[in-house]
Amino acid sequence: MKILVIEDEAPIVRALERGFAAHGDLVVSADNGEDGIALAMDRTVDFVLLDISLPGRDGHQVLARIRAVRPEVPVLMLTARDDLENKVSALNAGADDYVTKPFAFEELLARMGALGRRAEPTGSQLEAGDLRVNLLSHRVWRGGKEIELSSREFALLEFLMRNPRQVLSRQQILSAVWDYAFDPGSNVLNVYVRYLRSKIDRSGEPSLISTVRGVGYRFDPPADSQSSS
């Protein structure tokens, strides 16, 4: 997991880096609000730990910007203030949870684990064998390796995976993915299927996307897997 720590107290950042490294997690950090916002826009960041008191933009302002662009990413606020007003303020601003400094690292891990489970609700993923799609973060993996897809490639893959083993006509796919009555004579679908195959298929194995001549395409998961939503 890639964790962003937005905190201006260097000893806390170092302690968190050591703790998360021991669990196999990667930490990136920023010591001010502006840099924190910039790093949070990176969609490879899986979790944000955000201090309320920061130089420049404070934690509430940073949180507002993160929520505007990445509403799905879990954000846990760090606060040195133990009063009810500040805790309620953090939650009302869009934080998923908070911890009060000083905190035990074990408690922080437990709270992060709970938030991570809530951030992956039933229906947020599609799976076919070792191909996994997260519908909230728009991220795709095969065999644990992340695959970079454009927004259109992602939409095409999602539509195919939601209709496994079904022959989908060109017009069905064009209408669903391009969202309007696209010229059925256009080769745009052929092009994007080729792009997608080059990214999700494995050399020497059958393609997950079969061409049905004169009709369209069919998504064929491995025989021992089931697509789910």
Coordinates of C-alpha atoms in Angstrom, one line a residue:
M1 CA 0.0 0.0 0.0
K2 CA 1.2 3.5 -0.8
I3 CA 0.5 5.9 2.1
L4 CA 0.7 9.7 1.9
V5 CA 1.6 11.4 5.2
I6 CA 0.9 15.1 5.3
E7 CA 2.6 16.2 8.5
D8 CA 5.1 18.9 9.4
E9 CA 6.6 17.2 12.5
A10 CA 9.6 15.4 11.2
P11 CA 9.9 12.9 14.2
I12 CA 6.3 11.7 13.6
V13 CA 7.0 11.3 9.8
R14 CA 10.2 9.3 10.5
A15 CA 8.4 7.1 13.0
L16 CA 5.6 6.4 10.6
E17 CA 8.0 5.6 7.8
R18 CA 9.8 3.0 10.0
G19 CA 6.5 1.5 11.1
F20 CA 5.0 1.2 7.7
A21 CA 8.2 -0.1 6.1
A22 CA 8.1 -2.9 8.6
H23 CA 4.7 -3.9 7.2
G24 CA 5.8 -3.6 3.6
D25 CA 4.1 -0.3 2.9
L26 CA 5.5 2.7 1.0
V27 CA 5.4 6.1 2.5
V28 CA 5.5 9.5 0.7
S29 CA 5.3 12.7 2.7
A30 CA 4.8 16.4 2.6
D31 CA 5.4 18.9 5.3
N32 CA 2.9 21.6 4.1
G33 CA -0.6 21.7 2.6
E34 CA 0.3 22.7 -0.9
D35 CA 2.7 19.9 -1.5
G36 CA 0.3 17.5 0.2
I37 CA -2.5 18.4 -2.2
A38 CA -0.2 17.8 -5.2
L39 CA 0.9 14.4 -3.9
A40 CA -2.7 13.4 -3.1
M41 CA -3.7 13.8 -6.7
D42 CA -1.5 10.8 -7.6
R43 CA -4.0 8.0 -8.0
T44 CA -1.4 5.4 -6.9
V45 CA -1.8 6.8 -3.3
D46 CA -4.0 4.4 -1.4
F47 CA -4.4 6.2 1.9
V48 CA -3.8 9.7 3.3
L49 CA -2.8 10.6 6.9
L50 CA -3.4 14.3 7.3
D51 CA -2.4 16.6 10.1
I52 CA -4.9 19.4 10.9
S53 CA -2.3 22.0 11.8
L54 CA -0.1 22.6 8.8
P55 CA 1.9 25.5 7.3
G56 CA 0.1 27.4 4.6
R57 CA -3.2 25.6 3.9
D58 CA -4.4 23.8 7.0
G59 CA -5.7 20.3 7.1
H60 CA -9.3 21.2 6.6
Q61 CA -8.5 23.1 3.4
V62 CA -6.3 20.3 2.2
L63 CA -9.0 17.8 2.9
A64 CA -11.6 19.8 0.9
R65 CA -9.3 19.8 -2.1
I66 CA -8.7 16.1 -1.9
R67 CA -12.4 15.3 -1.5
A68 CA -13.2 17.4 -4.6
V69 CA -10.9 15.3 -6.8
R70 CA -10.5 12.0 -5.0
P71 CA -13.6 11.3 -2.9
E72 CA -12.8 7.6 -2.7
V73 CA -9.4 7.7 -1.0
P74 CA -9.5 7.1 2.8
V75 CA -8.3 10.1 4.8
L76 CA -7.5 9.8 8.5
M77 CA -6.8 13.1 10.3
L78 CA -4.1 13.5 12.9
T79 CA -4.8 16.1 15.6
A80 CA -3.0 17.3 18.7
R81 CA -6.3 18.7 20.0
D82 CA -8.4 16.3 22.0
D83 CA -11.5 18.4 22.4
L84 CA -14.8 17.3 20.9
E85 CA -15.2 20.4 18.7
N86 CA -12.0 19.6 16.7
K87 CA -12.9 16.0 16.3
V88 CA -16.4 16.8 15.1
S89 CA -15.0 19.4 12.8
A90 CA -12.6 16.9 11.2
L91 CA -15.4 14.4 10.6
N92 CA -17.8 17.0 9.2
A93 CA -15.1 18.2 6.8
G94 CA -15.0 14.8 5.2
A95 CA -12.4 12.9 7.2
D96 CA -13.1 9.1 7.5
D97 CA -11.6 9.0 11.0
Y98 CA -9.1 10.7 13.3
V99 CA -6.5 9.9 15.9
T100 CA -5.2 12.2 18.6
K101 CA -1.5 12.8 19.1
P102 CA 0.4 11.1 20.7
F103 CA -1.0 7.8 19.3
A104 CA 0.0 4.2 19.5
F105 CA 1.1 2.9 16.1
E106 CA -0.9 -0.3 16.6
E107 CA -4.1 1.7 17.1
L108 CA -3.3 3.7 13.9
L109 CA -2.9 0.4 12.0
A110 CA -6.2 -0.9 13.3
R111 CA -8.1 2.2 12.4
M112 CA -6.5 2.2 8.9
G113 CA -7.4 -1.4 8.4
A114 CA -11.1 -0.7 9.3
L115 CA -11.2 2.2 6.9
G116 CA -9.6 0.2 4.2
R117 CA -12.3 -2.5 4.5
R118 CA -15.0 0.2 4.3
A119 CA -13.4 1.7 1.3
E120 CA -13.7 -1.6 -0.6
P121 CA -17.5 -2.3 -0.3
T122 CA -19.2 -5.2 -2.1
G123 CA -19.7 -4.2 -5.7
S124 CA -16.5 -2.1 -5.9
Q125 CA -14.5 -4.8 -7.8
L126 CA -14.7 -7.0 -10.8
E127 CA -12.6 -10.1 -11.0
A128 CA -11.7 -12.7 -13.6
G129 CA -9.0 -15.1 -12.6
D130 CA -6.0 -12.9 -11.8
L131 CA -7.5 -9.9 -13.5
R132 CA -8.9 -7.4 -11.0
V133 CA -10.6 -4.1 -11.5
N134 CA -11.3 -1.6 -8.8
L135 CA -14.3 0.5 -9.9
L136 CA -13.8 3.2 -7.3
S137 CA -10.2 4.0 -7.9
H138 CA -10.2 3.0 -11.6
R139 CA -7.2 0.8 -11.2
V140 CA -6.5 -2.5 -12.9
W141 CA -4.2 -5.4 -11.9
R142 CA -3.3 -8.7 -13.5
G143 CA -1.3 -11.2 -11.5
G144 CA -0.7 -8.4 -8.9
K145 CA 0.9 -6.1 -11.5
E146 CA -0.9 -2.9 -12.1
I147 CA -1.9 -2.1 -15.6
E148 CA -2.3 1.5 -16.8
L149 CA -5.5 2.1 -18.8
S150 CA -6.9 5.2 -20.4
S151 CA -10.4 6.2 -19.2
R152 CA -11.9 4.8 -22.5
E153 CA -10.0 1.5 -22.2
F154 CA -11.2 1.2 -18.6
A155 CA -14.8 1.8 -19.6
L156 CA -14.5 -0.8 -22.3
L157 CA -13.0 -3.4 -20.0
E158 CA -15.6 -2.7 -17.3
F159 CA -18.5 -3.2 -19.8
L160 CA -17.0 -6.5 -21.1
M161 CA -16.4 -7.8 -17.6
R162 CA -19.9 -7.0 -16.5
N163 CA -21.2 -9.2 -19.4
P164 CA -18.9 -12.3 -19.3
R165 CA -19.4 -15.0 -21.9
Q166 CA -22.0 -12.9 -23.7
V167 CA -21.7 -12.0 -27.4
L168 CA -22.0 -8.2 -27.5
S169 CA -22.7 -6.5 -30.7
R170 CA -20.5 -3.6 -31.9
Q171 CA -23.5 -1.3 -31.6
Q172 CA -24.1 -2.4 -28.0
I173 CA -20.5 -1.7 -27.0
L174 CA -20.3 1.6 -28.9
S175 CA -23.5 2.8 -27.3
A176 CA -22.5 1.8 -23.8
V177 CA -18.8 2.9 -23.8
W178 CA -19.0 5.9 -26.1
D179 CA -22.5 6.9 -24.8
Y180 CA -24.1 7.8 -28.1
A181 CA -25.1 6.4 -31.4
F182 CA -21.6 6.0 -32.8
D183 CA -21.1 5.3 -36.5
P184 CA -21.2 1.4 -36.6
G185 CA -18.8 1.6 -39.6
S186 CA -16.1 3.3 -37.5
N187 CA -13.0 1.3 -36.6
V188 CA -12.6 3.0 -33.2
L189 CA -13.9 -0.1 -31.4
N190 CA -11.4 -2.4 -33.2
V191 CA -8.6 0.0 -32.3
Y192 CA -9.5 0.1 -28.6
V193 CA -10.0 -3.7 -28.4
R194 CA -6.5 -4.0 -29.8
Y195 CA -5.1 -1.6 -27.2
L196 CA -6.9 -3.5 -24.4
R197 CA -5.7 -6.9 -25.6
S198 CA -2.1 -5.6 -25.7
K199 CA -2.4 -4.7 -22.0
I200 CA -4.4 -7.4 -20.3
D201 CA -3.6 -10.5 -22.4
R202 CA -0.6 -12.7 -21.7
S203 CA 1.7 -13.9 -24.4
G204 CA 1.1 -17.5 -25.4
E205 CA -2.4 -17.6 -23.8
P206 CA -5.8 -17.1 -25.4
S207 CA -7.1 -13.6 -25.5
L208 CA -9.6 -12.7 -22.8
I209 CA -11.5 -10.8 -25.6
S210 CA -12.8 -13.0 -28.4
T211 CA -13.8 -11.7 -31.8
V212 CA -17.2 -13.0 -33.0
R213 CA -17.1 -12.4 -36.7
G214 CA -19.9 -10.4 -38.1
V215 CA -21.3 -9.7 -34.6
G216 CA -18.9 -8.2 -32.1
Y217 CA -16.9 -9.4 -29.1
R218 CA -17.1 -11.6 -26.1
F219 CA -15.2 -11.5 -22.8
D220 CA -14.0 -15.0 -21.9
P221 CA -12.7 -15.3 -18.3
P222 CA -10.4 -18.3 -17.5
A223 CA -12.5 -21.4 -17.1
D224 CA -11.8 -21.7 -13.4
S225 CA -12.9 -18.2 -12.5
Q226 CA -16.1 -16.3 -12.2
S227 CA -16.6 -12.6 -12.9
S228 CA -18.3 -10.8 -10.0
S229 CA -19.6 -7.4 -9.2

